[in-house]
XYZ file of C-alpha atoms in Angstrom:
358
model
C -0.458 6.329 11.072
C 2.216 4.856 8.862
C 2.105 4.785 5.070
C 3.534 2.541 2.386
C 3.758 2.226 -1.368
C 1.196 -0.163 -2.821
C 3.371 -2.862 -4.351
C 5.728 -1.578 -7.042
C 3.446 1.377 -7.790
C 3.983 4.945 -6.633
C 0.622 5.000 -4.840
C 0.980 5.783 -1.126
C -1.634 4.270 1.185
C -2.160 4.118 4.936
C -1.175 0.779 6.456
C -4.763 0.279 7.559
C -7.542 0.410 4.960
C -11.114 1.120 5.994
C -13.339 -1.689 4.720
C -16.713 -0.260 3.751
C -18.760 -3.437 3.361
C -20.548 -2.728 6.656
C -21.873 0.612 5.401
C -24.974 0.390 3.260
C -28.606 -0.676 3.423
C -30.320 -3.070 5.814
C -32.365 -4.256 2.852
C -29.164 -6.046 1.777
C -27.976 -7.344 5.165
C -29.694 -6.710 8.511
C -26.441 -5.736 10.209
C -25.587 -2.889 7.803
C -24.849 0.568 9.169
C -26.809 3.106 7.169
C -25.587 6.524 6.091
C -26.104 8.493 9.296
C -24.506 5.688 11.316
C -21.585 5.303 8.902
C -20.404 8.903 8.744
C -18.660 8.929 12.174
C -16.476 6.019 11.020
C -15.158 7.978 8.051
C -14.599 11.063 10.171
C -12.626 9.067 12.737
C -10.680 7.274 10.006
C -9.509 10.586 8.588
C -8.599 11.813 12.083
C -6.469 8.677 12.554
C -4.654 9.280 9.274
C -6.351 6.550 7.249
C -6.430 7.562 3.576
C -7.368 4.196 2.022
C -11.073 3.314 1.606
C -12.193 -0.003 0.099
C -15.697 -0.801 -1.134
C -17.366 -2.747 -3.987
C -20.313 -2.246 -6.288
C -22.042 -5.339 -4.892
C -21.964 -4.127 -1.272
C -25.600 -3.181 -0.632
C -25.971 -3.161 -4.422
C -24.258 0.208 -4.760
C -25.345 1.926 -1.548
C -21.931 1.385 0.050
C -20.308 3.231 -2.852
C -22.790 6.092 -2.482
C -22.015 6.425 1.239
C -18.263 6.095 0.704
C -18.209 8.766 -1.998
C -20.258 11.194 0.073
C -18.118 10.629 3.158
C -14.849 11.101 1.291
C -16.087 14.338 -0.242
C -17.178 15.572 3.188
C -14.297 14.512 5.431
C -11.220 13.670 3.363
C -8.807 15.551 1.147
C -9.575 14.056 -2.259
C -5.987 14.634 -3.390
C -4.806 12.333 -0.585
C -7.677 9.853 -0.341
C -7.320 6.526 -2.165
C -10.697 5.117 -3.204
C -10.857 1.444 -4.129
C -13.871 -0.438 -5.455
C -14.506 -3.717 -7.257
C -16.286 -5.262 -10.225
C -17.505 -8.769 -11.105
C -20.229 -9.860 -8.703
C -23.785 -10.051 -9.962
C -25.661 -6.743 -9.759
C -28.979 -8.032 -11.096
C -30.697 -10.932 -12.786
C -29.903 -10.044 -16.408
C -27.331 -12.058 -18.402
C -24.822 -9.178 -18.556
C -25.133 -8.010 -14.956
C -22.113 -9.924 -13.648
C -18.718 -11.326 -14.612
C -15.629 -9.778 -16.175
C -16.705 -9.231 -19.765
C -15.704 -5.947 -21.384
C -19.359 -4.915 -21.389
C -19.879 -5.528 -17.679
C -16.553 -3.971 -16.668
C -17.078 -0.738 -18.617
C -20.707 -0.237 -17.655
C -19.943 -1.133 -14.008
C -17.084 1.359 -13.842
C -19.320 4.119 -15.160
C -22.023 3.184 -12.646
C -19.513 3.130 -9.771
C -18.211 6.573 -10.726
C -21.763 7.947 -10.663
C -22.486 6.410 -7.268
C -19.175 7.552 -5.797
C -19.640 11.040 -7.261
C -16.010 11.048 -8.388
C -14.208 11.613 -11.677
C -11.878 8.666 -11.239
C -11.393 5.467 -9.257
C -7.944 5.209 -7.716
C -7.851 1.399 -7.469
C -10.284 -0.718 -9.508
C -10.215 -4.382 -8.532
C -11.632 -7.512 -10.113
C -13.767 -9.182 -7.441
C -12.464 -12.770 -7.950
C -11.574 -14.446 -11.263
C -14.096 -15.238 -14.002
C -13.457 -18.539 -15.752
C -16.150 -17.831 -18.349
C -14.403 -14.779 -19.849
C -11.019 -14.808 -21.638
C -8.437 -12.990 -19.532
C -7.400 -11.009 -22.629
C -10.867 -9.483 -22.840
C -10.900 -8.613 -19.136
C -7.423 -7.100 -19.105
C -7.952 -5.127 -22.321
C -11.118 -3.602 -20.845
C -9.310 -2.642 -17.642
C -6.448 -1.125 -19.626
C -8.956 0.903 -21.663
C -10.337 2.377 -18.441
C -6.816 3.330 -17.361
C -6.058 4.912 -20.732
C -9.321 6.867 -20.540
C -8.396 8.218 -17.101
C -11.401 6.686 -15.373
C -9.142 4.369 -13.341
C -5.606 5.009 -12.112
C -4.517 1.563 -10.867
C -5.959 -1.937 -11.120
C -5.951 -4.760 -8.600
C -7.083 -8.363 -8.220
C -8.676 -10.376 -5.443
C -8.658 -13.976 -4.221
C -7.772 -16.539 -6.879
C -5.206 -19.240 -7.573
C -1.629 -18.004 -7.837
C -1.349 -19.433 -11.355
C -4.362 -17.362 -12.418
C -2.747 -14.158 -11.164
C 0.563 -15.037 -12.842
C -1.226 -15.725 -16.131
C -2.923 -12.332 -15.969
C 0.346 -10.569 -15.177
C 1.987 -12.302 -18.140
C -0.809 -11.352 -20.542
C -0.663 -7.727 -19.399
C 3.120 -7.627 -19.861
C 3.003 -9.172 -23.348
C 0.427 -6.649 -24.523
C 1.784 -3.586 -22.758
C -1.430 -3.218 -20.747
C -1.937 -1.869 -17.244
C -0.707 -4.355 -14.669
C -2.227 -5.348 -11.342
C -0.549 -3.566 -8.426
C -2.461 -5.245 -5.596
C -3.979 -8.527 -4.407
C -6.882 -8.470 -1.954
C -6.725 -12.006 -0.606
C -8.054 -14.033 2.313
C -5.210 -13.991 4.827
C -5.040 -13.826 8.622
C -3.643 -15.758 11.589
C -6.493 -18.278 11.402
C -6.250 -18.811 7.621
C -2.709 -18.895 6.208
C -3.046 -21.048 3.093
C -2.044 -18.016 1.008
C 1.514 -18.478 2.279
C 1.935 -21.556 0.066
C 1.725 -19.869 -3.351
C 0.083 -16.447 -3.456
C 2.213 -14.523 -0.968
C 5.554 -15.677 -2.473
C 4.204 -14.674 -5.893
C 3.258 -11.232 -4.588
C 6.755 -10.766 -3.172
C 8.384 -11.877 -6.434
C 6.172 -9.763 -8.685
C 5.977 -6.651 -6.538
C 2.256 -6.978 -5.819
C 0.974 -5.300 -2.658
C -1.271 -7.528 -0.530
C -4.298 -5.912 1.113
C -5.899 -8.882 2.920
C -9.623 -9.139 3.550
C -11.029 -10.476 6.818
C -7.754 -9.761 8.655
C -9.474 -10.446 11.990
C -11.121 -13.684 10.791
C -14.547 -12.058 10.851
C -14.129 -11.009 14.465
C -12.659 -14.208 15.919
C -9.297 -12.542 16.528
C -10.848 -9.699 18.509
C -11.403 -12.149 21.380
C -14.959 -10.841 21.754
C -16.821 -13.048 19.344
C -17.707 -16.734 19.202
C -19.581 -18.903 16.768
C -21.469 -22.196 16.227
C -20.992 -25.498 18.044
C -21.744 -26.315 21.639
C -18.870 -25.208 23.842
C -18.509 -21.842 25.517
C -16.232 -20.452 22.849
C -18.620 -21.214 19.979
C -21.988 -19.591 20.575
C -24.078 -19.453 17.401
C -25.713 -16.239 16.279
C -25.992 -13.573 13.650
C -23.365 -11.030 12.757
C -22.140 -9.011 15.717
C -19.726 -6.203 16.437
C -16.306 -7.235 15.269
C -14.732 -7.717 11.897
C -16.796 -6.136 9.141
C -13.993 -6.300 6.638
C -14.476 -7.011 2.981
C -15.800 -10.520 2.800
C -15.958 -13.419 0.428
C -19.081 -12.365 -1.410
C -21.187 -14.756 -3.469
C -21.607 -14.965 -7.215
C -25.397 -15.314 -7.192
C -27.978 -12.545 -6.821
C -27.363 -10.403 -3.758
C -30.080 -11.293 -1.258
C -30.984 -10.194 2.258
C -29.824 -12.709 4.858
C -30.852 -12.869 8.497
C -27.590 -14.210 9.911
C -23.942 -14.361 8.954
C -23.148 -18.042 8.377
C -19.924 -17.368 6.494
C -17.778 -17.434 9.615
C -18.606 -21.074 10.315
C -17.969 -21.915 6.653
C -14.537 -20.266 6.644
C -13.313 -21.151 10.130
C -14.539 -24.545 11.309
C -11.398 -26.164 12.741
C -11.028 -26.617 16.486
C -7.428 -25.465 16.034
C -8.730 -22.090 14.835
C -9.708 -21.351 18.402
C -6.243 -22.383 19.607
C -4.885 -19.601 17.381
C -7.340 -17.210 19.005
C -6.163 -18.326 22.455
C -2.531 -17.699 21.486
C -3.482 -14.219 20.292
C -5.187 -13.497 23.606
C -2.130 -14.686 25.556
C 0.295 -12.484 23.639
C -2.051 -9.511 23.901
C -2.460 -10.056 27.637
C 1.287 -10.069 28.253
C 1.723 -6.957 26.129
C -1.214 -5.159 27.719
C -2.795 -4.423 24.333
C -5.986 -5.393 22.518
C -5.993 -8.730 20.626
C -6.867 -6.705 17.508
C -3.483 -5.003 17.723
C -1.620 -8.302 17.957
C -3.507 -9.907 15.050
C -2.989 -6.914 12.789
C 0.623 -6.343 13.864
C 1.413 -9.952 12.921
C -0.231 -9.506 9.528
C 1.523 -6.201 8.887
C 4.864 -7.897 9.538
C 4.317 -10.450 6.744
C 6.188 -9.985 3.445
C 4.187 -8.124 0.759
C 1.361 -7.135 3.150
C 0.724 -3.416 2.765
C -2.641 -2.653 4.351
C -5.196 -5.062 5.823
C -8.761 -4.093 4.899
C -10.466 -3.759 8.279
C -14.175 -3.188 8.786
C -15.770 -1.840 11.923
C -19.202 -1.753 13.518
C -18.196 0.442 16.465
C -16.170 3.643 16.159
C -14.157 2.771 19.271
C -12.693 -0.283 17.533
C -10.806 1.915 15.094
C -8.227 3.253 17.537
C -6.910 -0.208 18.415
C -6.588 -1.075 14.740
C -4.698 2.134 14.034
C -2.370 1.465 16.986
C -1.363 -1.882 15.491
C 0.924 -0.215 12.962
C 3.278 0.761 15.799
C 3.309 -2.619 17.548
C 6.389 -4.703 16.760
C 6.160 -8.361 17.743
C 9.237 -10.392 18.652
C 10.240 -13.514 16.748
C 9.240 -15.550 19.804
C 5.789 -13.952 19.912
C 5.254 -14.591 16.191
C 6.272 -18.230 16.673
C 3.774 -18.578 19.522
C 1.004 -17.114 17.397
C 1.787 -19.369 14.454
C 2.371 -22.662 16.299
C -1.302 -23.750 16.720
C -2.124 -23.360 13.013
C -3.287 -26.409 11.091
C -3.784 -26.579 7.288
C -7.180 -25.730 5.797
C -8.923 -26.436 2.553
C -9.014 -23.407 0.278
C -11.747 -21.168 1.656
C -13.570 -18.052 0.612
C -13.157 -17.683 -3.109
C -13.465 -20.810 -5.254
C -16.745 -19.676 -6.812
C -15.041 -18.127 -9.854
C -12.031 -20.369 -10.285
C -11.328 -23.126 -12.771
C -11.936 -26.537 -11.177
C -10.550 -29.867 -12.287
C -13.036 -32.716 -12.872
C -13.240 -35.041 -9.880
C -11.457 -32.606 -7.540
C -13.605 -31.107 -4.814
C -12.835 -28.004 -2.798
């Protein structure tokens, strides 16, 4: 395993992060891996040198945090493990059970610490922006958690680049804790982040830790969705990419099938990108997972893709990607089929202009 600093911070993380969304309760999603099934993934992650574990309070409504905390205490060296979780998504039906108000942030942090069974959260991330709460209130609350020692570093997730820059500016003006990371939607199939967000991360020293780095399994070459041709078989969630997903803002409900893949990746050209990935992998004699992750790891500002797994055997290929160096010609082949997309995966909390649809 290779390691890198997270943005301009001194925090050292493995270049692959274990996404823990898949570990939780089947009462939340039918494809969850429950505690006894999840433990081998954490054990193998530690064996592979992964020290970076990413979860969120909303994943299985807290059960993922409980499993993650127990697994880290059992298998990892707490002094080396980096535990990341998130706050914002709705955790119940009450009026203060979601968002980025000071009340919800503070009470959610305390609840996450109890579920994790830890004294501190290494990286506490806002799970999308919240247009209904002043950024000053949100950032002051996060800074208070840092000053109290409950949180060491703070991070953000998918939003407009101008929103992130505004937050960075407010933090700087007030001398508050500053975001060190951006967990954004970025992979070979969805590259809209290259227009604004990734250049901003490079300029401001923000480490990118992309979610859905395998396009929810499309880039494994073993999964197909929707439509009528042989490459697009419809179905529920299957073995593949269980990485931290887009997450909704409404009450967390049990769903019988994963429809988010078709919502995020519905261009015919998306499958041309998959085909290019398979060709490069075939010539190299490696798994498509390695090619997709190696490409992402070569992008400026990308520190550690957040990769989820539903089979322990998938983890070795992901870990091997850190040592795969693609040529300029291979990168050009992978990138050539891409066609622009609408913004996907995170507009639920952003400011929208009247008359402008997503």
